């Protein structure tokens, strides 16, 4: 793995484990196995490296979601596959969890890929729901934009509740409840 990739991957892991404040340049360098010169050769500083790490995490989340949301099947089947996919629930969403980091939220530059990803997810889910409505699979009274936003909110809230409880049960129950409501809109 190239030095730049080791730096980004180390930063991603540390951001998830420790948050922005707890992720020091020294800790990044140690985990990546590189010296200070290597880090500053590739990045102007911690914020620049954190942005690269957050952006990569956001890209991976979007790619994983897109794989399920663009797969064959009905709108509800694709959304179900997305919601039921393998996740490390107790660690939280690697993008959504960043919204709880005050230093990331306070920085428009670091918050941008987080905001863009959560916005993209809501819009992508809305598009899948709109396809389901157009195909006659879902009730025409279902608002795809509001429902897409609701799916994102339930998913993120499910992560928070699971972490608080130390159990995946609240997440699984939130997803099951959401899918029951969505299934009720199936024609």
Coordinates of N, CA and C in Angstrom, one line a residue:
X1 N 0.9 -1.2 0.0 CA 0.0 0.0 0.0 C 0.9 1.2 0.0
X2 N 0.5 2.2 -0.8 CA 1.3 3.4 -0.9 C 1.2 4.2 0.4
X3 N 2.2 5.1 0.6 CA 2.3 5.9 1.8 C 1.0 6.7 2.0
X4 N 0.5 7.4 0.9 CA -0.6 8.2 1.0 C -1.9 7.4 1.4
X5 N -2.0 6.2 0.9 CA -3.1 5.3 1.2 C -3.0 4.9 2.7
X6 N -1.8 4.6 3.2 CA -1.6 4.2 4.6 C -2.0 5.4 5.5
X7 N -1.6 6.6 5.1 CA -2.0 7.8 5.9 C -3.5 7.9 5.9
X8 N -4.2 7.8 4.8 CA -5.6 8.0 4.7 C -6.3 6.9 5.5
X9 N -5.9 5.7 5.3 CA -6.6 4.5 6.0 C -6.3 4.6 7.5
X10 N -5.2 5.0 8.0 CA -4.9 5.2 9.4 C -5.8 6.3 10.0
X11 N -5.9 7.4 9.2 CA -6.7 8.5 9.7 C -8.2 8.1 9.8
X12 N -8.7 7.3 8.8 CA -10.1 6.8 8.8 C -10.3 6.0 10.1
X13 N -9.4 5.1 10.4 CA -9.6 4.2 11.5 C -9.5 5.1 12.8
X14 N -8.6 6.0 12.9 CA -8.5 6.8 14.1 C -9.7 7.7 14.3
X15 N -10.2 8.3 13.2 CA -11.4 9.2 13.3 C -12.5 8.4 13.9
X16 N -12.7 7.1 13.4 CA -13.8 6.3 13.8 C -13.6 5.9 15.3
X17 N -12.4 5.6 15.7 CA -12.1 5.2 17.1 C -12.1 6.3 18.1
X18 N -11.5 7.4 17.7 CA -11.2 8.5 18.7 C -11.8 9.8 18.4
X19 N -12.3 10.0 17.2 CA -12.8 11.3 16.8 C -11.7 12.2 16.3
X20 N -12.1 13.4 15.9 CA -11.1 14.3 15.3 C -10.1 14.8 16.3
X21 N -10.5 15.3 17.5 CA -9.6 15.8 18.5 C -8.6 14.7 19.0
X22 N -9.1 13.5 19.1 CA -8.3 12.4 19.6 C -7.3 11.8 18.5
X23 N -7.5 12.3 17.3 CA -6.6 11.8 16.2 C -5.5 12.8 16.0
X24 N -4.4 12.5 16.6 CA -3.2 13.4 16.5 C -2.4 13.0 15.3
X25 N -1.7 14.0 14.7 CA -0.7 13.7 13.7 C 0.2 12.6 14.0
X26 N 0.7 12.6 15.3 CA 1.7 11.6 15.7 C 1.0 10.2 15.7
X27 N -0.3 10.1 16.2 CA -1.0 8.8 16.2 C -1.2 8.3 14.7
X28 N -1.5 9.2 13.8 CA -1.7 8.9 12.4 C -0.4 8.3 11.9
X29 N 0.7 9.0 12.1 CA 2.0 8.6 11.6 C 2.4 7.3 12.2
X30 N 2.2 7.1 13.4 CA 2.6 5.8 14.1 C 1.7 4.6 13.5
X31 N 0.5 4.8 13.3 CA -0.4 3.8 12.8 C 0.0 3.5 11.3
X32 N 0.3 4.5 10.6 CA 0.6 4.4 9.2 C 2.1 3.9 9.0
X33 N 2.9 4.0 10.0 CA 4.3 3.6 9.9 C 5.1 4.5 9.0
X34 N 4.8 5.8 9.1 CA 5.5 6.8 8.3 C 6.0 7.9 9.2
X35 N 7.0 8.7 8.7 CA 7.5 9.8 9.5 C 6.7 11.1 9.2
X36 N 7.0 12.1 10.0 CA 6.4 13.4 9.9 C 6.6 14.0 8.5
X37 N 7.8 13.8 7.9 CA 8.0 14.3 6.6 C 7.1 13.7 5.5
X38 N 6.9 12.4 5.6 CA 6.0 11.8 4.7 C 4.6 12.3 4.7
X39 N 4.1 12.5 5.9 CA 2.8 13.0 6.1 C 2.6 14.4 5.5
X40 N 3.6 15.3 5.8 CA 3.5 16.7 5.3 C 3.9 16.8 3.8
X41 N 4.5 15.8 3.3 CA 4.8 15.8 1.9 C 3.5 15.6 1.1
X42 N 2.6 14.8 1.6 CA 1.4 14.5 0.9 C 0.2 15.4 1.3
X43 N 0.2 15.9 2.5 CA -0.9 16.7 3.0 C -0.4 17.9 3.7
X44 N -1.2 19.0 3.7 CA -0.8 20.2 4.3 C -0.9 20.2 5.8
X45 N -1.6 19.3 6.3 CA -1.8 19.2 7.8 C -2.9 18.2 8.1
X46 N -3.2 18.2 9.4 CA -4.3 17.3 9.9 C -5.6 17.5 9.2
X47 N -6.1 18.8 9.1 CA -7.4 19.0 8.4 C -7.4 18.5 7.0
X48 N -6.4 18.7 6.2 CA -6.3 18.2 4.8 C -6.4 16.7 4.8
X49 N -5.6 16.0 5.7 CA -5.6 14.6 5.7 C -7.0 14.0 6.2
X50 N -7.6 14.7 7.2 CA -8.9 14.3 7.7 C -9.9 14.4 6.6
X51 N -9.8 15.5 5.8 CA -10.8 15.7 4.7 C -10.6 14.5 3.7
X52 N -9.4 14.1 3.4 CA -9.2 13.0 2.4 C -9.8 11.7 3.0
X53 N -9.6 11.5 4.3 CA -10.1 10.3 5.0 C -11.6 10.3 5.0
X54 N -12.2 11.4 5.3 CA -13.7 11.5 5.4 C -14.3 11.3 4.0
X55 N -13.6 11.9 3.0 CA -14.1 11.8 1.6 C -14.1 10.4 1.1
X56 N -13.0 9.7 1.5 CA -12.9 8.3 1.1 C -14.0 7.4 1.7
X57 N -14.2 7.7 3.0 CA -15.3 7.0 3.7 C -16.6 7.2 3.1
X58 N -16.9 8.5 2.8 CA -18.2 8.9 2.1 C -18.3 8.2 0.8
X59 N -17.2 8.2 0.0 CA -17.3 7.5 -1.3 C -17.6 6.0 -1.2
X60 N -17.0 5.4 -0.2 CA -17.2 3.9 0.0 C -18.7 3.7 0.4
X61 N -19.2 4.5 1.3 CA -20.6 4.4 1.7 C -21.5 4.5 0.6
X62 N -21.3 5.5 -0.3 CA -22.1 5.8 -1.4 C -22.1 4.6 -2.4
X63 N -20.9 4.1 -2.6 CA -20.7 2.9 -3.5 C -21.4 1.7 -3.0
X64 N -21.3 1.4 -1.7 CA -22.0 0.3 -1.1 C -23.5 0.4 -1.2
X65 N -24.0 1.6 -0.9 CA -25.4 1.9 -1.0 C -25.9 1.7 -2.4
X66 N -25.2 2.3 -3.4 CA -25.6 2.3 -4.8 C -25.6 0.8 -5.3
X67 N -24.7 0.0 -4.8 CA -24.7 -1.4 -5.3 C -26.1 -2.1 -5.0
X68 N -26.6 -1.8 -3.8 CA -27.9 -2.4 -3.4 C -29.1 -1.7 -4.1
X69 N -29.0 -0.4 -4.1 CA -30.1 0.4 -4.6 C -30.3 0.4 -6.1
X70 N -29.3 0.0 -6.8 CA -29.4 -0.1 -8.3 C -29.5 -1.6 -8.7
X71 N -29.5 -2.5 -7.8 CA -29.6 -3.9 -8.1 C -31.0 -4.3 -8.7
X72 N -31.2 -5.4 -9.3 CA -32.5 -5.8 -9.8 C -33.5 -6.0 -8.6
X73 N -34.7 -5.8 -8.9 CA -35.8 -6.1 -7.9 C -36.7 -4.9 -7.8
X74 N -37.7 -5.1 -7.0 CA -38.7 -4.0 -6.8 C -38.0 -2.9 -5.9
X75 N -38.6 -1.8 -5.8 CA -38.1 -0.7 -4.9 C -38.0 -1.2 -3.5
X76 N -39.0 -1.8 -3.0 CA -39.0 -2.3 -1.6 C -37.9 -3.4 -1.4
X77 N -37.7 -4.3 -2.4 CA -36.7 -5.3 -2.3 C -35.3 -4.7 -2.2
X78 N -35.1 -3.6 -3.1 CA -33.8 -3.0 -3.1 C -33.5 -2.2 -1.8
X79 N -34.5 -1.5 -1.3 CA -34.4 -0.8 0.0 C -34.2 -1.8 1.1
X80 N -34.9 -2.9 1.1 CA -34.7 -3.9 2.1 C -33.3 -4.4 2.1
X81 N -32.8 -4.7 0.9 CA -31.4 -5.2 0.8 C -30.4 -4.2 1.4
X82 N -30.7 -2.9 1.1 CA -29.8 -1.9 1.6 C -29.9 -1.8 3.2
X83 N -31.1 -1.8 3.7 CA -31.2 -1.7 5.1 C -30.8 -3.0 5.9
X84 N -30.9 -4.1 5.3 CA -30.5 -5.4 6.0 C -29.1 -5.8 5.7
X85 N -28.3 -5.0 4.9 CA -27.0 -5.5 4.6 C -26.1 -5.6 5.8
X86 N -25.0 -6.3 5.7 CA -24.1 -6.5 6.8 C -23.5 -5.1 7.3
X87 N -23.6 -4.9 8.5 CA -23.1 -3.6 9.1 C -22.5 -3.9 10.5
X88 N -21.6 -3.0 10.9 CA -21.0 -3.1 12.2 C -21.8 -2.1 13.0
X89 N -23.0 -2.5 13.4 CA -24.0 -1.6 14.0 C -23.5 -0.9 15.2
X90 N -22.8 -1.6 16.1 CA -22.4 -1.0 17.4 C -21.3 0.0 17.2
X91 N -20.6 0.0 16.1 CA -19.6 1.0 15.8 C -20.2 2.2 15.2
X92 N -21.4 2.1 14.7 CA -22.1 3.2 14.1 C -21.8 3.4 12.6
X93 N -22.5 4.3 12.0 CA -22.3 4.6 10.6 C -21.0 5.4 10.5
X94 N -20.1 5.0 9.6 CA -18.8 5.7 9.5 C -19.0 7.1 9.1
X95 N -20.1 7.5 8.4 CA -20.3 8.9 8.0 C -21.2 9.5 9.0
X96 N -22.3 8.9 9.3 CA -23.3 9.5 10.3 C -22.7 9.8 11.6
X97 N -21.8 9.0 12.0 CA -21.2 9.1 13.4 C -20.3 10.4 13.4
X98 N -19.8 10.9 12.3 CA -19.0 12.1 12.2 C -19.9 13.3 12.6
X99 N -21.2 13.2 12.4 CA -22.0 14.4 12.8 C -22.0 14.6 14.3
X100 N -21.6 13.7 15.1 CA -21.5 13.8 16.5 C -20.2 14.3 17.0
X101 N -19.3 14.6 16.0 CA -17.9 15.1 16.4 C -18.0 16.6 16.2
X102 N -17.9 17.4 17.4 CA -18.1 18.8 17.3 C -17.1 19.5 16.4
X103 N -15.9 19.0 16.3 CA -14.8 19.6 15.5 C -15.1 19.5 14.0
X104 N -15.7 18.3 13.7 CA -16.0 18.1 12.3 C -17.2 19.0 11.9
X105 N -18.2 19.0 12.8 CA -19.4 19.8 12.5 C -19.1 21.3 12.4
X106 N -18.1 21.7 13.2 CA -17.7 23.2 13.3 C -16.9 23.6 12.0
X107 N -16.4 22.6 11.3 CA -15.6 22.9 10.1 C -16.4 22.7 8.8
X108 N -16.8 23.8 8.1 CA -17.5 23.6 6.9 C -16.8 22.7 5.9
X109 N -15.5 22.7 5.9 CA -14.7 21.9 4.9 C -14.8 20.4 5.3
X110 N -14.7 20.1 6.6 CA -14.8 18.7 7.0 C -16.2 18.2 7.0
X111 N -17.2 19.1 7.3 CA -18.6 18.7 7.3 C -19.1 18.4 5.9
X112 N -18.6 19.1 4.9 CA -19.1 19.0 3.6 C -19.3 17.6 3.0
X113 N -18.3 16.7 3.1 CA -18.6 15.4 2.5 C -19.6 14.6 3.4
X114 N -19.7 14.9 4.6 CA -20.7 14.2 5.5 C -22.1 14.7 5.0
X115 N -22.3 16.0 5.0 CA -23.6 16.6 4.5 C -24.0 16.1 3.1
X116 N -23.0 16.1 2.2 CA -23.3 15.7 0.8 C -23.7 14.2 0.8
X117 N -23.0 13.4 1.6 CA -23.3 11.9 1.6 C -24.7 11.7 2.1
X118 N -25.0 12.3 3.3 CA -26.4 12.0 3.8 C -27.5 12.6 2.9
X119 N -27.2 13.7 2.3 CA -28.2 14.3 1.3 C -28.3 13.4 0.1
X120 N -27.2 12.9 -0.4 CA -27.2 12.0 -1.5 C -28.0 10.8 -1.2
X121 N -27.8 10.2 0.0 CA -28.5 9.0 0.4 C -30.0 9.2 0.4
X122 N -30.5 10.3 1.0 CA -31.9 10.6 1.0 C -32.5 10.8 -0.4
X123 N -31.7 11.5 -1.3 CA -32.2 11.7 -2.6 C -32.2 10.4 -3.4
X124 N -31.2 9.5 -3.2 CA -31.1 8.2 -3.9 C -32.3 7.3 -3.5
X125 N -32.5 7.3 -2.2 CA -33.7 6.5 -1.7 C -35.0 7.0 -2.3
X126 N -35.1 8.4 -2.3 CA -36.3 9.0 -2.9 C -36.5 8.6 -4.3
X127 N -35.4 8.5 -5.1 CA -35.4 8.1 -6.5 C -35.9 6.7 -6.6
X128 N -35.4 5.8 -5.8 CA -35.9 4.4 -5.8 C -37.4 4.3 -5.5
X129 N -37.8 5.1 -4.5 CA -39.2 5.1 -4.1 C -40.0 5.6 -5.3
X130 N -39.6 6.7 -5.9 CA -40.3 7.2 -7.1 C -40.4 6.2 -8.2
X131 N -39.4 5.4 -8.4 CA -39.4 4.4 -9.4 C -40.5 3.3 -9.0
X132 N -40.6 3.0 -7.7 CA -41.6 2.1 -7.3 C -43.0 2.6 -7.5
X133 N -43.2 3.9 -7.2 CA -44.5 4.5 -7.4 C -44.8 4.5 -8.9
X134 N -43.9 4.9 -9.8 CA -44.1 4.9 -11.2 C -44.4 3.6 -11.8
X135 N -43.8 2.5 -11.2 CA -44.0 1.2 -11.7 C -45.3 0.6 -11.1
X136 N -46.0 1.3 -10.3 CA -47.2 0.8 -9.7 C -47.0 -0.2 -8.5
X137 N -45.8 -0.2 -8.0 CA -45.4 -1.1 -6.9 C -45.8 -0.5 -5.5
X138 N -45.8 0.8 -5.5 CA -46.0 1.5 -4.2 C -47.2 2.5 -4.4
X139 N -47.9 2.7 -3.3 CA -49.0 3.7 -3.3 C -48.6 5.0 -3.8
X140 N -49.4 5.6 -4.7 CA -49.1 6.9 -5.3 C -49.1 8.0 -4.3
X141 N -49.7 7.8 -3.1 CA -49.8 8.8 -2.1 C -48.5 8.9 -1.2
X142 N -47.6 8.0 -1.4 CA -46.4 8.0 -0.7 C -45.5 9.1 -1.2
X143 N -45.0 10.0 -0.4 CA -44.1 11.1 -0.8 C -42.7 10.5 -0.8
X144 N -42.0 10.4 -2.0 CA -40.7 9.8 -2.0 C -39.6 10.6 -1.3
X145 N -39.7 11.9 -1.4 CA -38.7 12.8 -0.7 C -38.8 12.6 0.8
X146 N -40.0 12.8 1.3 CA -40.1 12.7 2.8 C -39.8 11.3 3.3
X147 N -40.2 10.3 2.5 CA -39.9 8.9 2.9 C -38.5 8.6 2.8
X148 N -37.8 9.1 1.8 CA -36.3 8.9 1.7 C -35.6 9.5 2.9
X149 N -36.0 10.7 3.3 CA -35.5 11.4 4.5 C -35.8 10.6 5.7
X150 N -36.9 10.0 5.8 CA -37.3 9.2 7.0 C -36.4 8.0 7.1
X151 N -36.2 7.3 6.0 CA -35.3 6.1 6.0 C -33.9 6.5 6.5
X152 N -33.4 7.6 6.0 CA -32.1 8.0 6.5 C -32.1 8.3 8.0
X153 N -33.2 9.0 8.5 CA -33.3 9.3 9.9 C -33.4 8.1 10.8
X154 N -34.2 7.1 10.3 CA -34.4 5.9 11.1 C -33.1 5.1 11.1
X155 N -32.4 5.0 10.0 CA -31.2 4.3 10.0 C -30.2 4.9 11.0
X156 N -30.0 6.2 10.9 CA -29.0 6.9 11.7 C -29.4 6.8 13.2
X157 N -30.7 7.0 13.4 CA -31.2 6.9 14.8 C -31.1 5.5 15.4
X158 N -31.2 4.5 14.5 CA -31.0 3.1 14.9 C -29.6 2.8 15.4
X159 N -28.7 3.4 14.6 CA -27.3 3.3 15.1 C -27.1 3.9 16.5
X160 N -27.6 5.1 16.7 CA -27.4 5.8 18.0 C -28.1 5.0 19.1
X161 N -29.3 4.5 18.9 CA -29.9 3.7 19.9 C -29.2 2.4 20.2
X162 N -28.7 1.7 19.2 CA -27.9 0.5 19.3 C -26.6 0.7 20.1
X163 N -25.9 1.8 19.8 CA -24.7 2.2 20.6 C -25.0 2.5 22.0
X164 N -26.1 3.2 22.2 CA -26.5 3.5 23.6 C -26.8 2.3 24.4
X165 N -27.5 1.3 23.8 CA -27.9 0.1 24.5 C -26.8 -0.9 24.5
X166 N -25.8 -0.8 23.7 CA -24.8 -1.8 23.6 C -25.3 -3.1 23.0
X167 N -26.3 -2.9 22.1 CA -26.9 -4.1 21.5 C -27.5 -3.7 20.1
X168 N -27.4 -4.6 19.2 CA -27.9 -4.4 17.9 C -29.5 -4.4 17.8
X169 N -30.1 -4.9 18.9 CA -31.6 -5.0 18.9 C -32.3 -3.7 18.6
X170 N -32.0 -2.6 19.1 CA -32.7 -1.4 18.8 C -32.6 -1.0 17.3
X171 N -31.4 -1.2 16.7 CA -31.2 -1.0 15.3 C -32.1 -1.9 14.5
X172 N -32.1 -3.2 14.8 CA -32.9 -4.2 14.1 C -34.4 -3.9 14.2
X173 N -34.8 -3.5 15.4 CA -36.2 -3.2 15.5 C -36.6 -2.0 14.7
X174 N -35.7 -1.0 14.7 CA -36.1 0.3 13.9 C -36.2 -0.1 12.5
X175 N -35.2 -0.9 11.9 CA -35.3 -1.3 10.5 C -36.5 -2.1 10.3
X176 N -36.9 -3.1 11.1 CA -38.1 -3.9 11.0 C -39.3 -3.0 10.9
X177 N -39.4 -2.1 11.9 CA -40.6 -1.2 11.9 C -40.7 -0.3 10.7
X178 N -39.6 0.2 10.2 CA -39.6 1.0 9.0 C -40.0 0.2 7.8
X179 N -39.5 -1.1 7.7 CA -39.9 -1.9 6.6 C -41.3 -2.3 6.6
X180 N -41.9 -2.5 7.8 CA -43.3 -2.8 8.0 C -44.1 -1.6 7.5
X181 N -43.7 -0.4 7.8 CA -44.4 0.8 7.3 C -44.3 0.9 5.8
X182 N -43.1 0.7 5.3 CA -42.9 0.7 3.8 C -43.7 -0.3 3.1
X183 N -43.7 -1.5 3.6 CA -44.4 -2.6 3.0 C -45.9 -2.4 3.0
X184 N -46.4 -1.6 4.0 CA -47.9 -1.3 4.0 C -48.2 -0.4 2.8
X185 N -47.2 0.3 2.2 CA -47.5 1.1 1.0 C -47.4 0.3 -0.3
X186 N -47.1 -1.0 -0.2 CA -47.0 -1.8 -1.4 C -48.4 -2.1 -1.9
X187 N -48.6 -2.0 -3.2 CA -49.9 -2.2 -3.8 C -50.2 -3.7 -4.0

